[in-house]
Every structure is written in structure tokens, then in C-alpha cells.
Coordinates of C-alpha atoms and ligand atoms in Angstrom, one line a residue:
Chain Y
M25 CA 33.3 -88.4 -45.4
E26 CA 30.5 -85.7 -43.5
P27 CA 32.0 -82.2 -43.3
R28 CA 32.8 -81.3 -39.8
I29 CA 31.9 -77.5 -38.6
L30 CA 33.1 -76.0 -35.5
K31 CA 30.2 -73.3 -33.8
D32 CA 30.2 -71.3 -32.1
T33 CA 29.8 -67.4 -31.4
I34 CA 31.8 -64.1 -30.9
A35 CA 29.6 -61.0 -28.8
L36 CA 31.4 -58.9 -27.3
P37 CA 30.3 -55.0 -26.3
Y38 CA 31.8 -51.3 -27.3
Q39 CA 31.3 -48.1 -26.6
W40 CA 31.5 -45.8 -29.6
A41 CA 31.8 -42.0 -28.6
L42 CA 29.3 -39.2 -30.5
G43 CA 32.0 -35.8 -30.2
P44 CA 30.4 -32.8 -29.7
V45 CA 28.0 -32.9 -32.2
N46 CA 26.4 -35.6 -32.7
T47 CA 25.5 -34.7 -28.8
R48 CA 24.6 -31.5 -29.1
F49 CA 22.5 -32.7 -31.3
F50 CA 20.7 -35.5 -29.5
Q51 CA 20.3 -33.3 -27.3
E52 CA 18.0 -31.6 -28.8
F53 CA 16.4 -34.5 -30.7
K54 CA 15.7 -35.5 -26.8
E55 CA 13.6 -32.3 -27.0
R56 CA 12.0 -33.6 -30.2
R57 CA 13.7 -30.5 -32.0
I58 CA 15.7 -31.9 -35.2
F59 CA 18.8 -29.9 -36.1
G60 CA 21.2 -30.0 -38.9
T61 CA 25.1 -28.0 -39.9
R62 CA 24.3 -25.1 -43.7
C63 CA 27.6 -25.2 -45.6
P64 CA 29.3 -21.9 -46.2
K65 CA 30.3 -22.8 -49.1
C66 CA 27.9 -24.7 -51.3
G67 CA 24.6 -23.6 -48.9
R68 CA 23.7 -27.1 -48.1
V69 CA 21.6 -28.0 -45.1
L70 CA 23.1 -31.3 -43.9
V71 CA 20.7 -33.1 -41.7
P72 CA 22.0 -34.6 -39.3
A73 CA 23.4 -32.0 -38.3
R74 CA 27.8 -32.2 -39.2
A75 CA 30.6 -31.5 -38.0
F76 CA 32.1 -30.8 -41.1
C77 CA 30.9 -30.5 -45.1
A78 CA 32.2 -34.0 -47.0
R79 CA 31.9 -32.4 -50.5
C80 CA 33.7 -28.8 -49.8
F81 CA 35.5 -30.3 -46.8
V82 CA 34.8 -27.1 -44.5
P83 CA 34.3 -27.1 -40.9
L84 CA 30.6 -25.9 -40.1
D85 CA 28.4 -25.0 -36.9
E86 CA 25.7 -22.9 -37.9
W87 CA 23.4 -24.5 -36.3
V88 CA 19.5 -24.4 -38.7
Q89 CA 16.3 -26.3 -37.6
V90 CA 14.2 -28.5 -39.6
R91 CA 11.0 -29.9 -39.6
D92 CA 9.4 -33.0 -38.1
E93 CA 7.8 -33.6 -41.8
G94 CA 8.9 -34.2 -44.7
T95 CA 9.3 -35.6 -48.3
I96 CA 10.1 -40.3 -48.9
K97 CA 13.1 -39.5 -51.3
T98 CA 13.3 -43.5 -51.7
W99 CA 11.6 -46.7 -49.5
T100 CA 11.0 -50.5 -49.4
Y101 CA 9.1 -52.7 -47.9
V102 CA 11.3 -55.4 -45.7
A103 CA 10.0 -58.7 -46.2
Y104 CA 12.8 -60.9 -45.1
S105 CA 14.7 -61.6 -41.5
Y106 CA 18.4 -61.9 -39.9
V107 CA 20.0 -63.1 -37.2
G108 CA 21.1 -59.6 -36.2
Q109 CA 18.7 -57.9 -38.3
P110 CA 17.6 -54.4 -35.3
M111 CA 14.1 -54.5 -36.6
Q112 CA 11.3 -56.8 -37.1
P113 CA 9.8 -57.2 -40.6
P114 CA 7.8 -56.4 -42.3
Y115 CA 8.1 -52.7 -41.8
V116 CA 9.2 -49.9 -44.3
S117 CA 12.5 -48.2 -44.1
A118 CA 12.7 -44.4 -46.1
L119 CA 14.8 -42.1 -46.9
I120 CA 13.1 -38.8 -46.0
Q121 CA 14.5 -35.4 -46.6
L122 CA 13.4 -33.2 -44.0
D123 CA 11.7 -30.0 -45.0
G124 CA 14.3 -27.1 -44.7
A125 CA 17.5 -29.8 -45.0
D126 CA 18.7 -31.1 -48.6
T127 CA 20.1 -34.0 -47.8
A128 CA 17.7 -37.2 -46.3
I129 CA 17.3 -39.6 -43.7
P130 CA 17.0 -42.7 -43.3
H131 CA 13.8 -44.3 -40.9
L132 CA 11.0 -45.9 -40.6
V133 CA 7.8 -45.3 -41.9
A134 CA 4.2 -46.5 -40.1
G135 CA 1.4 -46.0 -38.7
F136 CA -0.4 -48.5 -40.5
D137 CA -1.4 -51.5 -41.7
L138 CA 2.5 -52.8 -42.8
S139 CA 0.9 -57.4 -43.5
N140 CA 0.2 -56.6 -46.7
L141 CA 2.5 -54.9 -49.9
E142 CA -0.1 -54.3 -52.2
E143 CA -1.5 -51.5 -49.4
V144 CA 1.2 -50.3 -48.1
R145 CA 1.8 -49.6 -52.2
A146 CA -1.1 -48.3 -51.8
R147 CA 0.0 -45.3 -49.3
I148 CA 3.4 -45.4 -50.1
R149 CA 5.1 -43.9 -53.0
V150 CA 8.1 -41.5 -53.7
G151 CA 6.9 -38.6 -52.9
T152 CA 4.4 -39.4 -50.3
R153 CA 4.8 -36.5 -47.3
V154 CA 5.4 -38.7 -43.8
R155 CA 5.6 -37.0 -39.9
A156 CA 7.5 -37.5 -37.3
V157 CA 5.5 -40.3 -34.4
W158 CA 7.6 -39.1 -31.3
R159 CA 7.6 -41.2 -28.8
E160 CA 6.9 -40.0 -24.9
D161 CA 9.3 -40.8 -23.2
T162 CA 12.7 -39.5 -25.9
E163 CA 15.9 -40.4 -24.6
G164 CA 18.8 -38.9 -26.6
T165 CA 18.5 -41.4 -29.8
I166 CA 17.4 -41.2 -33.0
L167 CA 15.2 -44.1 -31.7
D168 CA 12.8 -40.9 -30.0
I169 CA 11.5 -40.8 -33.4
R170 CA 8.6 -44.4 -33.0
Y171 CA 8.7 -44.0 -36.7
F172 CA 6.7 -41.6 -39.8
E173 CA 3.7 -41.3 -41.1
P174 CA 2.1 -40.7 -43.6
V175 CA 0.1 -37.1 -43.4
Chain X
M24 CA 54.2 -43.1 -65.4
A25 CA 52.9 -46.3 -64.8
R26 CA 54.5 -49.3 -66.8
K27 CA 51.9 -51.3 -69.2
V28 CA 50.4 -54.1 -67.2
A29 CA 48.5 -57.4 -67.2
V30 CA 46.6 -60.2 -67.0
V31 CA 48.9 -63.6 -67.1
G32 CA 46.6 -65.9 -65.0
T33 CA 43.3 -66.7 -63.3
G34 CA 42.4 -70.0 -61.3
Q35 CA 38.5 -70.0 -59.3
T36 CA 36.5 -72.0 -56.9
R37 CA 33.9 -74.1 -57.6
H38 CA 31.7 -71.2 -55.9
G39 CA 28.2 -72.5 -53.7
K40 CA 28.5 -74.4 -50.3
R41 CA 32.1 -74.8 -49.5
Q42 CA 31.5 -76.8 -45.8
D43 CA 34.3 -79.9 -47.5
V44 CA 37.0 -77.4 -47.4
S45 CA 38.8 -74.3 -44.2
Y46 CA 38.9 -72.1 -45.7
P47 CA 42.8 -72.2 -46.6
E48 CA 42.3 -75.3 -48.2
M49 CA 39.7 -73.4 -50.4
I50 CA 42.3 -70.0 -50.9
R51 CA 45.1 -72.5 -52.5
E52 CA 42.1 -74.3 -54.0
A53 CA 42.2 -70.9 -55.9
V54 CA 45.4 -69.7 -56.2
V55 CA 46.5 -73.0 -56.8
A56 CA 45.0 -73.5 -60.5
A57 CA 46.3 -69.6 -61.7
L58 CA 49.5 -70.2 -60.9
E59 CA 48.2 -73.5 -63.3
D60 CA 46.9 -71.0 -65.9
A61 CA 49.8 -68.5 -65.5
G62 CA 52.7 -71.8 -66.0
L63 CA 54.2 -70.2 -62.6
G64 CA 55.4 -71.3 -59.6
W65 CA 54.7 -70.2 -56.6
E66 CA 58.3 -69.2 -56.2
H67 CA 57.8 -66.9 -59.1
I68 CA 54.9 -64.4 -56.8
D69 CA 57.1 -60.7 -56.3
A70 CA 53.5 -60.1 -54.0
V71 CA 50.5 -61.0 -52.9
V72 CA 47.3 -59.1 -52.1
C73 CA 43.9 -60.5 -50.4
G74 CA 40.7 -59.6 -49.4
S75 CA 37.8 -60.4 -48.5
M76 CA 34.6 -58.9 -46.3
P77 CA 34.4 -57.9 -43.0
P78 CA 36.0 -59.7 -40.8
P79 CA 32.7 -60.6 -38.6
M80 CA 31.1 -62.0 -41.4
E81 CA 33.1 -65.6 -40.8
G82 CA 34.0 -64.3 -37.5
T83 CA 38.3 -65.5 -38.0
N84 CA 39.2 -61.5 -37.6
A85 CA 42.7 -60.4 -40.0
P86 CA 42.2 -63.9 -42.1
H87 CA 45.0 -63.0 -44.4
L88 CA 47.5 -64.6 -41.4
W89 CA 45.6 -67.2 -41.6
W90 CA 45.0 -67.3 -45.6
A91 CA 49.3 -66.5 -45.2
D92 CA 50.0 -70.2 -45.1
A93 CA 48.2 -71.5 -48.8
M94 CA 49.1 -68.1 -50.4
G95 CA 52.2 -69.5 -50.6
A96 CA 52.7 -65.6 -49.1
G97 CA 56.2 -66.4 -46.9
G98 CA 58.7 -64.0 -47.5
K99 CA 56.7 -61.9 -49.5
P100 CA 55.0 -58.6 -48.9
L101 CA 51.5 -59.2 -47.7
L102 CA 48.2 -56.9 -48.4
R103 CA 45.0 -57.2 -47.1
V104 CA 42.8 -54.5 -49.4
A105 CA 38.8 -54.9 -47.9
T106 CA 37.0 -52.4 -49.2
C107 CA 33.8 -54.3 -48.8
G108 CA 31.2 -55.3 -51.5
T109 CA 34.2 -53.8 -53.9
T110 CA 36.7 -55.3 -52.3
G111 CA 37.9 -57.6 -54.8
I112 CA 38.5 -54.8 -57.7
S113 CA 40.3 -53.3 -54.8
I114 CA 42.6 -56.2 -54.7
A115 CA 42.6 -56.2 -58.3
H116 CA 43.8 -53.2 -58.4
A117 CA 46.3 -53.0 -56.0
A118 CA 47.9 -55.9 -57.2
Y119 CA 47.9 -53.3 -60.2
Y120 CA 49.5 -50.0 -58.8
H121 CA 52.0 -53.3 -57.5
V122 CA 53.0 -53.6 -60.9
A123 CA 52.9 -50.3 -62.4
S124 CA 54.9 -49.2 -60.0
G125 CA 57.9 -51.5 -60.5
L126 CA 58.6 -52.2 -57.4
F127 CA 57.5 -55.6 -58.4
D128 CA 57.3 -57.5 -62.7
V129 CA 54.7 -60.4 -60.7
V130 CA 51.8 -59.6 -58.3
L131 CA 49.6 -62.4 -57.2
A132 CA 45.9 -61.3 -56.0
V133 CA 43.2 -63.3 -54.1
G134 CA 39.9 -62.8 -52.9
A135 CA 37.7 -65.1 -51.3
E136 CA 33.8 -65.2 -49.5
K137 CA 32.3 -68.1 -46.5
Q138 CA 28.9 -66.9 -46.6
Y139 CA 28.1 -69.7 -45.3
E140 CA 30.5 -69.3 -42.3
G141 CA 29.0 -66.3 -41.2
E142 CA 25.8 -64.2 -40.9
S143 CA 26.3 -61.3 -44.1
Q144 CA 23.0 -59.7 -43.1
G145 CA 24.3 -58.7 -40.5
T146 CA 28.0 -58.0 -40.4
M147 CA 26.5 -55.7 -43.1
T148 CA 23.5 -53.7 -41.1
T149 CA 27.5 -52.8 -38.8
V150 CA 29.0 -50.9 -42.6
G151 CA 26.4 -48.4 -41.2
E152 CA 27.8 -45.9 -38.8
P153 CA 25.6 -46.4 -35.4
F154 CA 24.2 -43.3 -34.2
F155 CA 21.8 -42.8 -37.6
Q156 CA 21.4 -45.6 -39.9
R157 CA 23.1 -49.1 -38.9
Q158 CA 18.8 -49.5 -37.5
F159 CA 16.9 -49.0 -40.3
V160 CA 19.5 -50.2 -42.8
A161 CA 18.0 -53.7 -44.0
G162 CA 21.2 -55.2 -45.0
A163 CA 22.3 -55.5 -48.8
P164 CA 18.9 -55.9 -50.0
G165 CA 17.3 -53.5 -48.3
V166 CA 20.1 -51.0 -49.8
F167 CA 19.6 -51.7 -53.1
A168 CA 15.8 -51.7 -53.2
Y169 CA 15.6 -47.7 -52.1
Q170 CA 18.1 -47.3 -55.5
C171 CA 15.3 -49.1 -57.3
N172 CA 12.5 -47.0 -56.8
E173 CA 14.8 -44.8 -57.0
Y174 CA 15.8 -45.1 -60.0
A175 CA 12.3 -46.1 -61.5
H176 CA 10.2 -43.5 -60.3
R177 CA 12.7 -41.2 -61.5
Y178 CA 12.6 -42.0 -65.3
H179 CA 8.7 -42.2 -64.7
L180 CA 9.1 -45.8 -65.6
D181 CA 6.1 -48.2 -66.1
E182 CA 6.6 -50.7 -62.6
E183 CA 5.9 -52.9 -64.0
R184 CA 8.3 -52.5 -67.3
V185 CA 11.0 -52.3 -64.9
R186 CA 10.1 -55.5 -63.6
A187 CA 9.4 -57.4 -66.2
A188 CA 13.5 -56.0 -67.5
A189 CA 14.8 -56.5 -64.0
A190 CA 12.9 -60.8 -64.2
E191 CA 14.1 -60.6 -67.5
I192 CA 17.1 -59.7 -66.2
A193 CA 17.5 -62.4 -63.6
V194 CA 16.4 -65.2 -66.1
R195 CA 19.4 -64.5 -68.4
N196 CA 22.1 -64.7 -65.6
H197 CA 20.7 -68.1 -64.6
V198 CA 21.0 -70.0 -68.4
D199 CA 23.8 -68.0 -68.8
A200 CA 25.3 -69.2 -65.3
L201 CA 25.0 -72.9 -66.8
D202 CA 27.1 -72.8 -68.9
N203 CA 30.0 -71.7 -66.2
P204 CA 31.7 -74.1 -64.5
F205 CA 32.0 -72.7 -61.6
A206 CA 29.0 -71.0 -60.8
H207 CA 27.0 -71.6 -57.5
L208 CA 23.3 -71.2 -58.5
R209 CA 22.0 -73.5 -61.3
Q210 CA 19.3 -73.6 -62.0
R211 CA 16.9 -72.5 -65.6
I212 CA 14.5 -70.3 -64.5
T213 CA 11.4 -68.1 -65.8
V214 CA 10.1 -64.9 -66.2
E215 CA 7.1 -66.2 -64.2
D216 CA 9.3 -67.9 -61.7
V217 CA 11.2 -64.9 -60.4
L218 CA 7.9 -62.6 -61.0
R219 CA 5.9 -65.3 -58.5
S220 CA 9.4 -65.7 -56.1
R221 CA 9.2 -63.6 -52.5
V222 CA 10.2 -60.2 -51.5
L223 CA 12.6 -60.1 -49.8
A224 CA 12.8 -56.2 -49.8
Y225 CA 10.2 -54.3 -52.7
P226 CA 10.3 -54.5 -55.2
I227 CA 13.8 -57.0 -55.3
R228 CA 11.8 -60.8 -55.3
L229 CA 14.6 -63.6 -53.9
L230 CA 15.0 -64.4 -57.6
D231 CA 16.1 -60.8 -58.2
C232 CA 18.7 -61.5 -55.7
C233 CA 22.1 -63.3 -54.9
P234 CA 23.1 -66.9 -52.9
A235 CA 26.0 -66.7 -51.0
S236 CA 28.4 -68.2 -51.4
D237 CA 31.1 -69.9 -50.9
G238 CA 35.0 -69.2 -52.5
A239 CA 37.6 -67.8 -53.5
C240 CA 39.5 -66.1 -56.8
A241 CA 43.0 -65.8 -57.6
V242 CA 44.5 -63.2 -60.7
I243 CA 48.1 -63.2 -61.7
F244 CA 49.1 -59.1 -63.2
A245 CA 52.6 -59.6 -64.1
A246 CA 55.7 -55.8 -65.9
G247 CA 55.0 -55.6 -69.9
E248 CA 57.7 -56.8 -70.2
V249 CA 57.6 -60.1 -68.7
A250 CA 54.3 -61.5 -68.9
P251 CA 54.9 -62.3 -73.3
R252 CA 57.6 -64.0 -72.0
I253 CA 54.5 -66.0 -69.6
T254 CA 52.0 -66.1 -71.9
R255 CA 51.1 -66.2 -75.2
T256 CA 47.8 -64.5 -74.3
P257 CA 48.3 -61.8 -71.7
A258 CA 45.6 -60.1 -71.1
W259 CA 46.7 -56.1 -70.9
V260 CA 45.2 -53.6 -68.4
A261 CA 43.6 -51.2 -70.7
G262 CA 41.7 -48.7 -67.5
V263 CA 41.8 -49.0 -64.2
G264 CA 38.6 -46.1 -62.7
Y265 CA 37.4 -46.0 -59.1
A266 CA 35.5 -43.7 -57.0
G267 CA 33.4 -43.0 -53.7
E268 CA 31.3 -40.3 -52.1
E269 CA 29.2 -39.2 -49.3
H270 CA 28.6 -42.1 -45.7
W271 CA 25.1 -40.5 -45.4
V272 CA 22.5 -42.5 -48.0
G273 CA 20.9 -40.4 -48.0
D274 CA 23.3 -37.3 -48.9
S275 CA 24.3 -38.6 -53.5
D276 CA 22.1 -39.4 -55.7
K277 CA 22.5 -43.0 -56.3
V278 CA 19.4 -43.3 -59.9
W279 CA 23.0 -41.2 -61.3
W280 CA 25.3 -42.1 -59.3
Q281 CA 28.7 -40.6 -58.9
S282 CA 31.4 -42.8 -58.3
A283 CA 30.2 -45.6 -60.9
R284 CA 30.3 -43.4 -63.2
Q285 CA 33.2 -41.6 -62.4
A286 CA 34.8 -45.1 -62.3
A287 CA 33.6 -45.3 -65.5
L288 CA 34.5 -42.5 -67.3
Q289 CA 37.9 -42.5 -65.7
A290 CA 38.6 -46.2 -67.4
Y291 CA 37.6 -44.9 -70.4
R292 CA 40.1 -42.5 -71.1
M293 CA 42.8 -44.5 -69.6
A294 CA 41.7 -46.9 -72.1
G295 CA 41.2 -44.6 -74.9
I296 CA 37.4 -46.1 -75.0
T297 CA 34.6 -43.0 -76.5
D298 CA 31.9 -45.2 -77.5
P299 CA 31.2 -47.9 -74.7
L300 CA 28.6 -49.9 -76.4
E301 CA 30.8 -49.7 -79.6
Q302 CA 34.6 -50.4 -78.0
L303 CA 33.3 -52.7 -75.4
D304 CA 32.0 -56.5 -76.8
V305 CA 31.6 -57.8 -73.3
A306 CA 30.8 -56.7 -69.7
E307 CA 31.2 -57.9 -66.3
L308 CA 28.6 -56.0 -64.5
Y309 CA 28.8 -56.0 -60.4
N310 CA 24.7 -56.9 -60.6
P311 CA 24.0 -58.9 -56.9
F312 CA 20.0 -57.5 -57.9
S313 CA 18.7 -57.6 -61.2
F314 CA 17.9 -53.8 -61.8
Q315 CA 20.9 -52.7 -61.0
E316 CA 22.6 -54.0 -64.1
L317 CA 19.6 -51.4 -65.1
I318 CA 21.7 -48.3 -63.7
F319 CA 24.7 -49.8 -64.7
Y320 CA 23.6 -49.0 -68.6
E321 CA 23.5 -45.8 -68.5
L322 CA 26.6 -44.9 -65.8
F323 CA 27.8 -47.0 -68.2
G324 CA 27.2 -45.2 -71.3
F325 CA 25.7 -48.1 -73.0
C326 CA 22.4 -45.7 -73.5
G327 CA 20.9 -42.9 -71.6
P328 CA 20.0 -42.5 -68.6
G329 CA 16.3 -43.7 -68.5
E330 CA 16.3 -45.8 -71.4
G331 CA 18.0 -49.1 -69.3
C332 CA 15.0 -51.4 -70.4
R333 CA 15.6 -51.6 -74.0
L334 CA 18.7 -53.1 -74.1
V335 CA 17.7 -55.7 -72.7
E336 CA 13.8 -56.5 -74.4
E337 CA 16.2 -54.8 -77.9
G338 CA 19.0 -58.0 -76.9
V339 CA 21.6 -55.5 -76.7
V340 CA 23.3 -57.7 -73.5
R341 CA 22.6 -60.9 -73.8
R342 CA 25.1 -63.7 -75.2
G343 CA 24.7 -63.1 -79.3
G344 CA 23.9 -59.3 -78.6
K345 CA 25.4 -56.2 -78.2
L346 CA 27.2 -56.2 -75.9
P347 CA 27.0 -59.2 -73.7
C348 CA 26.9 -58.9 -70.2
D349 CA 27.3 -60.8 -67.7
P350 CA 27.9 -64.0 -69.1
S351 CA 29.1 -65.4 -66.9
G352 CA 25.5 -65.9 -65.2
G353 CA 26.9 -62.1 -63.1
V354 CA 27.0 -62.0 -59.1
L355 CA 23.1 -63.2 -59.5
C356 CA 23.6 -66.6 -59.6
T357 CA 27.4 -66.6 -57.6
N358 CA 28.6 -64.3 -54.4
P359 CA 31.9 -64.8 -52.3
I360 CA 31.4 -61.2 -52.3
G361 CA 35.0 -60.4 -51.3
A362 CA 36.2 -63.2 -54.6
T363 CA 33.2 -61.3 -56.4
G364 CA 35.1 -57.8 -57.5
L365 CA 38.4 -60.0 -58.8
I366 CA 35.9 -63.0 -60.8
R367 CA 35.0 -59.4 -62.8
V368 CA 38.2 -59.3 -63.3
A369 CA 39.1 -63.2 -63.6
E370 CA 36.5 -63.4 -66.4
A371 CA 37.3 -59.6 -68.3
A372 CA 40.4 -61.3 -68.8
M373 CA 39.2 -64.9 -69.3
Q374 CA 37.4 -63.5 -72.3
V375 CA 39.0 -61.9 -73.9
T376 CA 41.8 -63.9 -74.0
G377 CA 39.5 -66.5 -74.8
K378 CA 38.9 -68.8 -72.2
A379 CA 36.4 -68.5 -70.7
G380 CA 34.6 -72.0 -72.3
A381 CA 30.9 -72.9 -72.9
H382 CA 30.1 -69.1 -71.9
Q383 CA 32.6 -67.1 -74.0
V384 CA 31.5 -64.3 -76.3
E385 CA 32.8 -65.4 -79.2
G386 CA 35.9 -63.1 -80.4
A387 CA 35.9 -60.9 -77.5
R388 CA 38.7 -58.7 -77.2
T389 CA 37.8 -55.1 -74.7
A390 CA 36.0 -56.9 -71.3
L391 CA 35.3 -54.3 -68.7
A392 CA 35.0 -55.2 -65.0
H393 CA 32.9 -53.6 -62.2
A394 CA 32.6 -53.6 -58.1
I395 CA 30.2 -51.7 -56.3
G396 CA 30.6 -51.5 -52.5
G397 CA 28.8 -49.6 -48.7
T398 CA 25.8 -48.9 -48.0
Q399 CA 26.3 -46.7 -52.8
Q400 CA 29.0 -46.0 -51.2
I401 CA 31.8 -46.4 -53.5
N402 CA 31.8 -48.8 -57.2
G403 CA 35.0 -49.6 -58.9
V404 CA 36.4 -50.2 -63.0
M405 CA 38.7 -52.0 -64.8
I406 CA 39.1 -52.3 -67.7
L407 CA 41.3 -55.0 -70.0
T408 CA 41.5 -56.6 -73.1
S409 CA 44.1 -58.7 -75.7
L410 CA 44.9 -55.6 -78.4
D411 CA 48.7 -54.5 -77.5
Ligands
ZN504 ZN1 29.7 -27.8 -48.7

């Protein structure tokens, strides 16, 4: 017996509250400034800015500006595609530790030919220095940085 | 003080593309198999714990309600436990807690997934919070490729050597899956096939990566007082461990991965394991990507940090070696995600009770089961033993 399949799509809209800390972070981000918050207990600067330290469980209110340049902590070259993928492959996704931060943020690394893995491997390693390339028309989202490019 | 608890029955469906059955029909297959293995009727079950991945994966929300009839859960306490990739081991832990607490004597644990019915990577991408992370984290292969690249760099390992060891792991799992009648992927592959397969998320290639499977698993947990009356071969739960860390993927070290380390050490302490390589006979590691086994050998104390490749090169972790890992073919060959962690527990129980058939590790008495979940955020471990 041929298996019968019912096909349908569920598309639902969402509206996520940013909260005061993310709202302030993205206000600064729109002006091309990146902020973290320093934990009074462990001393780490957490980026993006947080309302509390997950390790010390204390509230954070000391805002610290970090640079829009940093170091690749790890990376991958994404060459497969799937339904619902936010980015168009191929692309390089990396964890980048910005200068002045104790944590790394995920973002894209681009600004060079991404069509060939071996060429990408020649440009990108753990430890590669990168710098943010900002959009002209910033909107206050994480995509105001188009990508990071090797310095 | 927790009561003693044993696994007294396990059941699995044939895993793979299961468009021949609806979701509840598939689940009933595993439940009936577990009841038959234990020699119990559904009326002997006091409570049911079940789970799967985030419901958008299959598009049926609160799926335990749809599954209830197939699990014989009417008139019984029914909980859904869903912790992402760790779901299966979380279900096992929750069922264990039910019995260990003294409140229930016999508890049914059920995990399932039907990955052919939805968009798994699209769903998993939305596990990360929406403001900073999910735009960049490319499904499960993208997340774990981060871990693989950082691993090679951390210990200054030659990338070619790591890739060769990972390819060997992929080959070993595929060979072992041929002896597991429940396994999804059943194909003989070579190291060259792995190294030549297309890149998904560098360094992960197609044959370094698990399949998307449909399948279900059921495991019955019973109190120490009743277990020996149910079966002559109880698999005792000797230890459990579970740990998590920050949601932010860039906050914590995923190579010397604290949540994995803590989960194992907690389970070892409870089980009295001080030398895992000597005291464990088999390990069912959660290995959706070949490279990850190397990291878990180290985190679980089978070898020192950065020494994982050596265990592969010396044959320690293959069948016939000192500590065979994933003789079932592992997650690499079968991954109905919500069931996958529970399959690790079922396989560990089957091994220590001599019920693993063609992939039985001779004389296995103590086994480790493991699962990971989230954007590299959580780990769970369970130790099973036939030693009373
Ligand atoms: Zn702190």
C-alpha cells in the first residue's frame, strides 16, 4: 500500500520583547558602538550587554564599550542549505571575541571570495583578526554589521 | 535516599523513513516491544514519561496528547519532557527519578521523532534566542563544526590527523550499524568515501554527519524491590549525571566542555567509577558528528585532553578493543532525535544484559549512555550495570 501523506504549512507571526538592556544595546549599536556589561563579581565583560551574569547570578549595570575589531575563536564554512536558513550559503559563520570582551559573539566573516573552501581556509583560521563592516543605513539589529572582514 | 532502580525492558522501532505509519502507530511499535521484552502488560505501568524535539519540527504541538493512547497512558500520570537533543536521556532521568523517589514502582519512558515529517534544521535554528544568535548558527552541523575546528586548534593537532581519525570513526559506526537490525543507515563505507563526501559545514562532511530519522524507543524502569520479579536480567541504574551552561554559545568552552565533564563525573561518583577505561565495558556516546567522539573520549576520562585520536588509531574504541564505543552504529547511523538519547540508554541496557544480538560486546557488564543538547548547552549521562 502506497503511504499517503498530508501536506500543509504552519506560518505564525511572533513579536519578541527586547527588554531594556537589549533595547539600549541596539540603540548604541545603531550608532556603530558595541557595549558589554562588566560583572562586579567575576570581572568579566559580557558581550552583548546583559542584565545579569549567568555564572555569578548578580545584576550587571556597568556598561563598557568594546571595539568593533576582534579575533576569531572558532569558525565554520557553511556549504549546505535547508528550509528556514537565515543566510544564503556558502558563508563563514564564526565566533568572534571583540577586543575588550571576555565572551565571543556569532557573526559572519566575508569580504573575500567565498566560492572555494580551500581559499577560505587560506584566509580564515582560529586566531584570525577581523573588523566589522557596518551597513550605511543601520536599523538597530545585529545585522547592522553586514559581516566581519579579515584585517 | 534514592531507591534502587533497574531497566527491565527496552523496545525500539525499525528506524529510518517511516512513512508507512502515523506518529502514534510508530510509538505503539516501540511500547509494545518494550512491554514484551519485560513480560509486562500495559496495566502494570504506573506512570509514563515521554518526549521529542521542539514541536515545530513535526508540526504537532503538545504531541504527548496525540501519543497518549499509543502509550497506554489513559488514567495514568503522563509527563512530556523536552530538552532538545538531550530529550531522550532526560526522559530516562525523569523516569528514573519517578521510581527512585519511591512514588512509582514501574514507569514507562518513551522518546520519538519523525524527522521526515518536517524541517529539522529550520526548527533547530530557532532554538537560539532571536536577537543575536540564530541568524548565524547554521543548524546542528554549523554549531558542532564550531566545536570541531576549535578542538583541533586547542591541542595543536594536525588537521589531517584529526580528519583521518574522524573518518575512521564514521567508518566504524557504519560497519557496526550493519549488525544492528534497528539502525537507519546500513551501508559499508571507506575512509576515502568520508574524506571525499561533500562538505556540509567545514570540517563536517556528509558521511561525518548523522541521518535524519523517524523512530521511537521505549524503556521500562522498575524499583529494586520489583525488578528481580519482572526479569532475571535487570540492568541497574548505577549513576546519573546532568549539567548545563550559559545559553550564549560564545560564553563557555566547548572543547573542555564543562557540562559534559560534570555530567560524567557526577554519574561516575554515584556509580563508584574512578577509572572509566577499566570499569566501563561499553559506551554509547552521543555522536551525531564523527569528530565529537574524540572530544567525549577526553571529557569522559577515557584518555587525556588532546589524546582522542590515539584511542582511534590504537583500536581502543572499536569492537574487540578495550572500550567499544557505539557498537550500535551510534547516532551517526540512526537519529530520531527525541528517541536518540533513550536509544543510548536502551542499547547500554541491552549490552549489560547480553541482549544486543549481533552487536553484543562480549561479557559487557557496565555501560555508559550519553546525550547532548541545545546550542552546545547541556549534557546528560546514565551508567547501567548488571552487577547488583
Ligand atoms: Zn560574574
